[in-house]
PDB file of N, CA and C in Angstrom:
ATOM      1  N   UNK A   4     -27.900  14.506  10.431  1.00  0.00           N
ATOM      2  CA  UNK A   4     -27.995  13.446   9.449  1.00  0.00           C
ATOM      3  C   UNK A   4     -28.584  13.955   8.150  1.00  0.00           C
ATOM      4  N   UNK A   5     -29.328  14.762   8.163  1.00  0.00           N
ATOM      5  CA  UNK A   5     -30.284  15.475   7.195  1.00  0.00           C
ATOM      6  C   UNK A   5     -29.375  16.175   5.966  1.00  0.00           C
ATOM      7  N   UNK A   6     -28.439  16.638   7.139  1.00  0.00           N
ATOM      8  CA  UNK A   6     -27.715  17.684   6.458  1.00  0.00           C
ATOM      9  C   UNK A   6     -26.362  16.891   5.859  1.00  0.00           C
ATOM     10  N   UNK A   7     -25.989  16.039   6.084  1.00  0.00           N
ATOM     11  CA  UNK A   7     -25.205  15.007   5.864  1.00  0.00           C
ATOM     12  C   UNK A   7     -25.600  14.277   4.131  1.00  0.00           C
ATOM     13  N   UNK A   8     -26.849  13.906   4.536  1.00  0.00           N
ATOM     14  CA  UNK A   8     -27.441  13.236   2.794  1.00  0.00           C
ATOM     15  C   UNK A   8     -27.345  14.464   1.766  1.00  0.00           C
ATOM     16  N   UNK A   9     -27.823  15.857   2.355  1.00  0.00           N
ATOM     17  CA  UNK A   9     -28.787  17.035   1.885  1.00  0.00           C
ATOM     18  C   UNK A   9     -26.893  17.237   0.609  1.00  0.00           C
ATOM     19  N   UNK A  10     -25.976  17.101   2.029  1.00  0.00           N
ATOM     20  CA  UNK A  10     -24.525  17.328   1.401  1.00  0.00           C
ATOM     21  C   UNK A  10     -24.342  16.089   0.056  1.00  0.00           C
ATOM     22  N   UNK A  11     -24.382  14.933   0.796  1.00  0.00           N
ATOM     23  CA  UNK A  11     -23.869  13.859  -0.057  1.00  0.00           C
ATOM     24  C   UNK A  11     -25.032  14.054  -1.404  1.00  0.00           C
ATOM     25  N   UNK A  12     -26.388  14.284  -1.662  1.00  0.00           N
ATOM     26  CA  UNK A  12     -26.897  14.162  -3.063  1.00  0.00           C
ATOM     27  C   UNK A  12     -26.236  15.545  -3.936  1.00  0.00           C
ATOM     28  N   UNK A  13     -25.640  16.395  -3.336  1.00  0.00           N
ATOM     29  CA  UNK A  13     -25.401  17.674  -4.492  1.00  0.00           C
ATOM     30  C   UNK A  13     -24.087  17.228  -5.191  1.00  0.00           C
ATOM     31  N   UNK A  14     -23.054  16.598  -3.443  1.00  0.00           N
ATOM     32  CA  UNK A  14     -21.888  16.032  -4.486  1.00  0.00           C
ATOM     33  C   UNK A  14     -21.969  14.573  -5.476  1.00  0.00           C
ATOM     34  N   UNK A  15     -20.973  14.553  -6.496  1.00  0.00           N
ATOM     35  CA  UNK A  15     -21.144  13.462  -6.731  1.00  0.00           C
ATOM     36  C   UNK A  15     -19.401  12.350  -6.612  1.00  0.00           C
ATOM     37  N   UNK A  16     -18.975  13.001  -5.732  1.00  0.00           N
ATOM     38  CA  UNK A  16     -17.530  12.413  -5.803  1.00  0.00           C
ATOM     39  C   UNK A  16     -17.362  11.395  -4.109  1.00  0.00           C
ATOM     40  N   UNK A  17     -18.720  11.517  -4.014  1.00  0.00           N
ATOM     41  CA  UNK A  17     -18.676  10.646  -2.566  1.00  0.00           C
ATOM     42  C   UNK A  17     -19.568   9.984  -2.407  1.00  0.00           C
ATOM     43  N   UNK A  18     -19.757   8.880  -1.859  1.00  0.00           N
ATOM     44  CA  UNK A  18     -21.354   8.642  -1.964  1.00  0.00           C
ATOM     45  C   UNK A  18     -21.827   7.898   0.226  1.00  0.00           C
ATOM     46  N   UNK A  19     -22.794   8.192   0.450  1.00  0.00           N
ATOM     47  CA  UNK A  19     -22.645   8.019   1.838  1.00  0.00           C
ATOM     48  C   UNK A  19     -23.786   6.731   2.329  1.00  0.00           C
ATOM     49  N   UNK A  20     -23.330   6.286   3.030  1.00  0.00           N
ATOM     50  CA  UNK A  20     -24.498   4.989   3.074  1.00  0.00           C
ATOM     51  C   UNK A  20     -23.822   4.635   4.806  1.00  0.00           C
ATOM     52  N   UNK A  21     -25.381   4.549   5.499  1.00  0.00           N
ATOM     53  CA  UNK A  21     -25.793   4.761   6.871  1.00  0.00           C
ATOM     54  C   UNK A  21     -24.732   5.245   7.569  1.00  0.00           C
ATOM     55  N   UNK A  22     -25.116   6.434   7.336  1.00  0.00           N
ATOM     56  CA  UNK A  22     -24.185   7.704   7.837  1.00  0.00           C
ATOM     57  C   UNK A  22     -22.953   7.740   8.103  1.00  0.00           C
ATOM     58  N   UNK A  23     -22.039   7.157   6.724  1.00  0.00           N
ATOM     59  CA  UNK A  23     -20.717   7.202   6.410  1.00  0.00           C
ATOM     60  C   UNK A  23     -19.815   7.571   5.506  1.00  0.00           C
ATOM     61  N   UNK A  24     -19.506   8.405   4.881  1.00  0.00           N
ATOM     62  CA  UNK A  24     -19.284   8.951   3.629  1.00  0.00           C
ATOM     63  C   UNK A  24     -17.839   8.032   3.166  1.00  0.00           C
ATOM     64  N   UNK A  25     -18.190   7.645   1.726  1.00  0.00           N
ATOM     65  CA  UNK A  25     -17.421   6.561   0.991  1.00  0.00           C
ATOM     66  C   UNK A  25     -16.764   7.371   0.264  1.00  0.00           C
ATOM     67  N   UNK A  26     -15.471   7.750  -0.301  1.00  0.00           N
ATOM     68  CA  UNK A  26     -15.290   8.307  -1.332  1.00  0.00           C
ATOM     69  C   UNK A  26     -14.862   7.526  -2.722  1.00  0.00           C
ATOM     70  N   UNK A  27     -15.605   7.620  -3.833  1.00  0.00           N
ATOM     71  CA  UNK A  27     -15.464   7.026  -4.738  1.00  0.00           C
ATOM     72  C   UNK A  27     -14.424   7.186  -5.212  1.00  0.00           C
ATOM     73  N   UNK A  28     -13.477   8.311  -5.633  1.00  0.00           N
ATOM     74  CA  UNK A  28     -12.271   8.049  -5.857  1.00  0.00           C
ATOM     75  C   UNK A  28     -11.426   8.359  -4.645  1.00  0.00           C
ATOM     76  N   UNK A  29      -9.919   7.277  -4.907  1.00  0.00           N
ATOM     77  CA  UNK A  29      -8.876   7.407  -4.138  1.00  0.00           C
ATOM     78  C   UNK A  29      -8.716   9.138  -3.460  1.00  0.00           C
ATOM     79  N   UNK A  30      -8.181   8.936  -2.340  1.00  0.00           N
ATOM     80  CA  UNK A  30      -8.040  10.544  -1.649  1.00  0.00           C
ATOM     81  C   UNK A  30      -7.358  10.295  -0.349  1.00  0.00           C
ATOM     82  N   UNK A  31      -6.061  11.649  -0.120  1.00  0.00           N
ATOM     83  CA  UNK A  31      -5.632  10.834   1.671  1.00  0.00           C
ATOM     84  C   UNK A  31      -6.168  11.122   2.236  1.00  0.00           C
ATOM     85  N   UNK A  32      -5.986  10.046   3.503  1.00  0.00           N
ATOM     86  CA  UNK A  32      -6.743  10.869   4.479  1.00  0.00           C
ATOM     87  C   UNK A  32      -6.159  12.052   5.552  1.00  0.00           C
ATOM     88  N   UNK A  33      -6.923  12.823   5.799  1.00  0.00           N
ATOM     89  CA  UNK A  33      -6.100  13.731   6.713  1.00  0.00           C
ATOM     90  C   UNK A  33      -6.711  13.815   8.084  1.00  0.00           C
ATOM     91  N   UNK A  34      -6.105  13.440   9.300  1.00  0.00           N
ATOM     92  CA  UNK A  34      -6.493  13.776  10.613  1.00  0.00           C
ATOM     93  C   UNK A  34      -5.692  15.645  10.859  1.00  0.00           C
ATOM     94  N   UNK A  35      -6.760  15.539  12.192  1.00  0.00           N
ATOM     95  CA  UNK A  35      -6.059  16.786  12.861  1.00  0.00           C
ATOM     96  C   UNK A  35      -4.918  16.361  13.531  1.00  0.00           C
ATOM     97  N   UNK A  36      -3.684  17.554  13.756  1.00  0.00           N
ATOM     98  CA  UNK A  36      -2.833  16.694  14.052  1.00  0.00           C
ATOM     99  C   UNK A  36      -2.838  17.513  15.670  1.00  0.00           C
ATOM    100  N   UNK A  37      -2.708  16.616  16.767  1.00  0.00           N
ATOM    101  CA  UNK A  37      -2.474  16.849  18.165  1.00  0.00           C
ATOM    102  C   UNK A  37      -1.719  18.065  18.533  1.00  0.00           C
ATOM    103  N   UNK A  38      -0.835  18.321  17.533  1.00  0.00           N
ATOM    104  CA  UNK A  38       0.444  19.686  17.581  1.00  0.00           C
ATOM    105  C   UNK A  38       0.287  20.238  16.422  1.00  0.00           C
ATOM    106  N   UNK A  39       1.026  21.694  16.173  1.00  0.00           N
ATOM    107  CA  UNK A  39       1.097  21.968  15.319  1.00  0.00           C
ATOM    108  C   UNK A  39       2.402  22.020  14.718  1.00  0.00           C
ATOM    109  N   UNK A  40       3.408  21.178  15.509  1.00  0.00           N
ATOM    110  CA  UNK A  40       4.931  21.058  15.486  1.00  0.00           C
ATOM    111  C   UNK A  40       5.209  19.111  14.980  1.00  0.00           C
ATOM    112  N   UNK A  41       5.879  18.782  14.180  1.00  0.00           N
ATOM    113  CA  UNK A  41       6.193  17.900  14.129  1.00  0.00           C
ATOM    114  C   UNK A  41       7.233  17.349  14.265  1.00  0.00           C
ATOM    115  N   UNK A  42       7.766  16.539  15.072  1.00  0.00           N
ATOM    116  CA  UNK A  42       8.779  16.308  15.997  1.00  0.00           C
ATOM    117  C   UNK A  42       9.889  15.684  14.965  1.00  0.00           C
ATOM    118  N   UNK A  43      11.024  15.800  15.807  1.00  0.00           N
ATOM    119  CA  UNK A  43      12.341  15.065  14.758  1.00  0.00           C
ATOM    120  C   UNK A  43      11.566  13.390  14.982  1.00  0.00           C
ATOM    121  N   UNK A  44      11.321  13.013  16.332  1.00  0.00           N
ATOM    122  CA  UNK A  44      11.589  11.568  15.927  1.00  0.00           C
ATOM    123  C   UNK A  44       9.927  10.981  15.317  1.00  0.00           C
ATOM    124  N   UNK A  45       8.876  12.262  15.147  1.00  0.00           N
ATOM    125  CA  UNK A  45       7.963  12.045  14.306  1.00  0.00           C
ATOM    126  C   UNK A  45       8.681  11.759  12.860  1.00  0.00           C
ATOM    127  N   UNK A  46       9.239  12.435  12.481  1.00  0.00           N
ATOM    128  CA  UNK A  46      10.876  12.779  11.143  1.00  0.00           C
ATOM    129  C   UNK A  46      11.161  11.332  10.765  1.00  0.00           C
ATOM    130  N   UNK A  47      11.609  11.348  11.814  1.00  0.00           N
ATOM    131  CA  UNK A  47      12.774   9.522  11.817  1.00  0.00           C
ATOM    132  C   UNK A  47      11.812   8.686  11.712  1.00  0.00           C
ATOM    133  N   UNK A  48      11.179   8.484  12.478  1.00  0.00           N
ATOM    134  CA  UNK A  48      10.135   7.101  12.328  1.00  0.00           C
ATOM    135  C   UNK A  48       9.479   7.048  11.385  1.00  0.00           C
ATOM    136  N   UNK A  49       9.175   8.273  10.433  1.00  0.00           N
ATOM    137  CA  UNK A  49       8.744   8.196   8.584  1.00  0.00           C
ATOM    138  C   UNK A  49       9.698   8.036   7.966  1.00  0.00           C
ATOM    139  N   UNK A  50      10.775   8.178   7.772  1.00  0.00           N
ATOM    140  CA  UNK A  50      11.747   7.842   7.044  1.00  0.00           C
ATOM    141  C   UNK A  50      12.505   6.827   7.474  1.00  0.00           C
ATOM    142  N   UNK A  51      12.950   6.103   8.511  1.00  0.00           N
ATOM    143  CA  UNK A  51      13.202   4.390   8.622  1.00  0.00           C
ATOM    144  C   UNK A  51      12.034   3.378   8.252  1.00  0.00           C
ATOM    145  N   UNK A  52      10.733   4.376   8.811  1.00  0.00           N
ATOM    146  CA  UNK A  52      10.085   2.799   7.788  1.00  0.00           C
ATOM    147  C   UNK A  52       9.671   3.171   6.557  1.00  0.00           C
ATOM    148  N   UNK A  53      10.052   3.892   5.636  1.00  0.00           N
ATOM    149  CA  UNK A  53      10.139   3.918   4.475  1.00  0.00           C
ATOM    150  C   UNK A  53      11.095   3.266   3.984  1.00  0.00           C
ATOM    151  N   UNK A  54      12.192   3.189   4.544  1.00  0.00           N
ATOM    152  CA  UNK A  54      13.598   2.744   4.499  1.00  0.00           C
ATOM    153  C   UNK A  54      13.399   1.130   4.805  1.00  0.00           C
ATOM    154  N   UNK A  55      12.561   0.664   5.636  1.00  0.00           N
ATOM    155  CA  UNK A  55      12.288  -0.628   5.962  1.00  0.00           C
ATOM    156  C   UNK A  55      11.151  -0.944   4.390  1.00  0.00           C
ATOM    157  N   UNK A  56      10.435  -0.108   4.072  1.00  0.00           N
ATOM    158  CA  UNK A  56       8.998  -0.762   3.114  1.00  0.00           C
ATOM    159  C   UNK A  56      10.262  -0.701   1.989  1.00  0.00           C
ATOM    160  N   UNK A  57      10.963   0.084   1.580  1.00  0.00           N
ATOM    161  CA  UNK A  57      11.979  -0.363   0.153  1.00  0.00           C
ATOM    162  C   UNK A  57      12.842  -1.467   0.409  1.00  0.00           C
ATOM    163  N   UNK A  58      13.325  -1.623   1.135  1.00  0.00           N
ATOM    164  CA  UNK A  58      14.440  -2.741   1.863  1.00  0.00           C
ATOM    165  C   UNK A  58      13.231  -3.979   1.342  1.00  0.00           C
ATOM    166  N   UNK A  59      12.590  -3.837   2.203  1.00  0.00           N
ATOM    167  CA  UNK A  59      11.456  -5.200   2.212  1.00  0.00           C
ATOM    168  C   UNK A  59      10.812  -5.292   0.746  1.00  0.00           C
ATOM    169  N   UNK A  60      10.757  -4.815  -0.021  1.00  0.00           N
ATOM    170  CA  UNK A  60      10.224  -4.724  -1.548  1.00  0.00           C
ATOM    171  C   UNK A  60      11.536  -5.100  -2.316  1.00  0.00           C
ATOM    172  N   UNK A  61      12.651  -4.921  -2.001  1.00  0.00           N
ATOM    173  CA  UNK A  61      13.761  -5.368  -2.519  1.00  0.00           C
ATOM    174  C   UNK A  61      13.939  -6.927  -2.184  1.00  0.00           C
ATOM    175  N   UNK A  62      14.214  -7.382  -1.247  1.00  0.00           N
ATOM    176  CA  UNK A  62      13.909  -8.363  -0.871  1.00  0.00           C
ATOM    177  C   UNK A  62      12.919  -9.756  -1.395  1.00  0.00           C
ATOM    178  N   UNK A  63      11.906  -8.967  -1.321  1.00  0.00           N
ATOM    179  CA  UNK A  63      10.598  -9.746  -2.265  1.00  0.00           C
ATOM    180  C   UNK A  63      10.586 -10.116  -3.719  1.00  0.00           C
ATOM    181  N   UNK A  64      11.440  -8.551  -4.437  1.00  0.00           N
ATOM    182  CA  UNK A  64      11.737  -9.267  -5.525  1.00  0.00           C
ATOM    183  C   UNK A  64      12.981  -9.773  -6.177  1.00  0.00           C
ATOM    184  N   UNK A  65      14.604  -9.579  -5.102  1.00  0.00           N
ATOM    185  CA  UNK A  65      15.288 -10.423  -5.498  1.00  0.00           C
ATOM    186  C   UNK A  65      14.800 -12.304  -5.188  1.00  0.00           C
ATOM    187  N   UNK A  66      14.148 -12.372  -4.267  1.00  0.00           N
ATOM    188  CA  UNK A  66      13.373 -13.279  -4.087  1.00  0.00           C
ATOM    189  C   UNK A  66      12.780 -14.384  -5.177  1.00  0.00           C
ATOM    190  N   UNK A  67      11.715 -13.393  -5.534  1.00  0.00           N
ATOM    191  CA  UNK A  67      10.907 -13.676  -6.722  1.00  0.00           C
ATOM    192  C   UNK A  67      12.156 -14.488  -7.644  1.00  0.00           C
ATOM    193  N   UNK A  68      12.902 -13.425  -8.368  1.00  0.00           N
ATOM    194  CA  UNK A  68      13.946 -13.645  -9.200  1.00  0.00           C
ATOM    195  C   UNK A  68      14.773 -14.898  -9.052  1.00  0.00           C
ATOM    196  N   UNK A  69      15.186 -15.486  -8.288  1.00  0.00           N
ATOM    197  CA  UNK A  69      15.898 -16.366  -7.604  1.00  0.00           C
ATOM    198  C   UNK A  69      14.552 -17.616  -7.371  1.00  0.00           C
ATOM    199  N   UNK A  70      13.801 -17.372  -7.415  1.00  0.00           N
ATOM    200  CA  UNK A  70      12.687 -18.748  -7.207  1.00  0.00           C
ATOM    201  C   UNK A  70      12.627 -18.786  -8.573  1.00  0.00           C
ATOM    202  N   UNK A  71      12.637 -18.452  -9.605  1.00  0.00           N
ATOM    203  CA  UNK A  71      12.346 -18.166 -11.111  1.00  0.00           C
ATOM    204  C   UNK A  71      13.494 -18.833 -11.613  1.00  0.00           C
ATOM    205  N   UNK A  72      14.598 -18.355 -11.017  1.00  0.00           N
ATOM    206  CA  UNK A  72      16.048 -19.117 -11.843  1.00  0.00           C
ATOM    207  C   UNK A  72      15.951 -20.735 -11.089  1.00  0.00           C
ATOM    208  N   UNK A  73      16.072 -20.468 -10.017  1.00  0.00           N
ATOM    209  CA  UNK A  73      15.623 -22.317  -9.840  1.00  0.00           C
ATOM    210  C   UNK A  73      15.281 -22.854 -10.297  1.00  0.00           C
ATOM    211  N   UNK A  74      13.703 -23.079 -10.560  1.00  0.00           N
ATOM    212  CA  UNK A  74      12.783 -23.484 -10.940  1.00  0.00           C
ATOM    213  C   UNK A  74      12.998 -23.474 -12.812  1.00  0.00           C
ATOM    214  N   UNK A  75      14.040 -22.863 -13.340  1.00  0.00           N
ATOM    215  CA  UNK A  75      14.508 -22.775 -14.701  1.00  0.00           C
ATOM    216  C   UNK A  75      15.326 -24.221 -14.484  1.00  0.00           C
ATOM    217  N   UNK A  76      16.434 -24.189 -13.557  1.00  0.00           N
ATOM    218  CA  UNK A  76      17.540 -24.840 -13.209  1.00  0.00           C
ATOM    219  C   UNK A  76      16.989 -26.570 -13.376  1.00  0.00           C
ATOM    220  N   UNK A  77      16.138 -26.359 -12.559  1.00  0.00           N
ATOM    221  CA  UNK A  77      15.372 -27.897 -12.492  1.00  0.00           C
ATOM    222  C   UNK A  77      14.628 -28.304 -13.202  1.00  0.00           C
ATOM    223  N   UNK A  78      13.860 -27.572 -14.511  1.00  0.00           N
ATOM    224  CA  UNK A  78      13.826 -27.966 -15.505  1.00  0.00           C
ATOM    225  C   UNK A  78      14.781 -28.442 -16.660  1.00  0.00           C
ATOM    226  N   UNK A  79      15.506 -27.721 -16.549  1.00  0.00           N
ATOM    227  CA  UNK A  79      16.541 -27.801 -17.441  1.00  0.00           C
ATOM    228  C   UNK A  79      17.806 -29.122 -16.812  1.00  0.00           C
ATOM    229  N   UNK A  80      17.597 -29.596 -15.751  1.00  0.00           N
ATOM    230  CA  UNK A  80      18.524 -30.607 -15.095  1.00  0.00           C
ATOM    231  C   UNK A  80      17.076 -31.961 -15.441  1.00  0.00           C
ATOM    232  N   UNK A  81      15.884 -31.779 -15.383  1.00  0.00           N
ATOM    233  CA  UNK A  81      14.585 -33.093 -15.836  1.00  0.00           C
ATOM    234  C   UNK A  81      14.950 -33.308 -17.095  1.00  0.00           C
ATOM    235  N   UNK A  82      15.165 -32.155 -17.998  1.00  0.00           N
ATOM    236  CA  UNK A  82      15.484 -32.407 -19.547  1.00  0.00           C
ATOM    237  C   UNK A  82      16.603 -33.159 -19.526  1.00  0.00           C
ATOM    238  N   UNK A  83      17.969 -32.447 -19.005  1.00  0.00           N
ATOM    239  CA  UNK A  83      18.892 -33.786 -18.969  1.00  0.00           C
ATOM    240  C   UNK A  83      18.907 -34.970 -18.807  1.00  0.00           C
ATOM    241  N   UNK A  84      18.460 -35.340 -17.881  1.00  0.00           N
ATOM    242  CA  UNK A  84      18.398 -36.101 -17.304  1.00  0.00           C
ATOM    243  C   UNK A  84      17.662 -37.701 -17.587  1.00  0.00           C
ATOM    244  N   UNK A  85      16.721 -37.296 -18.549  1.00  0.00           N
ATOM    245  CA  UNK A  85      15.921 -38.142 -19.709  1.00  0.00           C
ATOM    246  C   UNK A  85      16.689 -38.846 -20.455  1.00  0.00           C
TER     247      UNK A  85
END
């Protein structure tokens, strides 16, 4: 623990509070990895759900877009409509 603070006061890009180190700026994280081989369907399963997080971000904002033109539509049909 000693050696833990003794670390955290020299740096200043981390800061540690009850024996947990915070890093103040953004950073990835890195585990050890179980192998030193990374498998095809390790492969595939990063790249379909990447393929799923763009799909789904597409989605959200043709979405968006389309709640926006409505919501134009039905104003513009209250104005008539007066």
């Amino acid at each position: 623990m000693i050696n833990v603070n003794n670390l955290c006061m020299k740096k200043s890009d981390f800061i540690c509070k009850h024996g947990r180190v915070f890093f103040v700026n953004k950073q990835i994280l890195k585990f050890k990895s179980p192998s030193g081989i990374v498998s095809d369907d390790d492969i595939n399963n990063l790249f379909f759900g990447l393929v799923r997080l763009i799909k789904r971000n597409c989605e959200l904002s043709l979405e968006e877009k389309y709640l926006q033109k409505i919501s134009k539509l039905e104003r513009e049909i209250k104005k008539l409509s007066r």
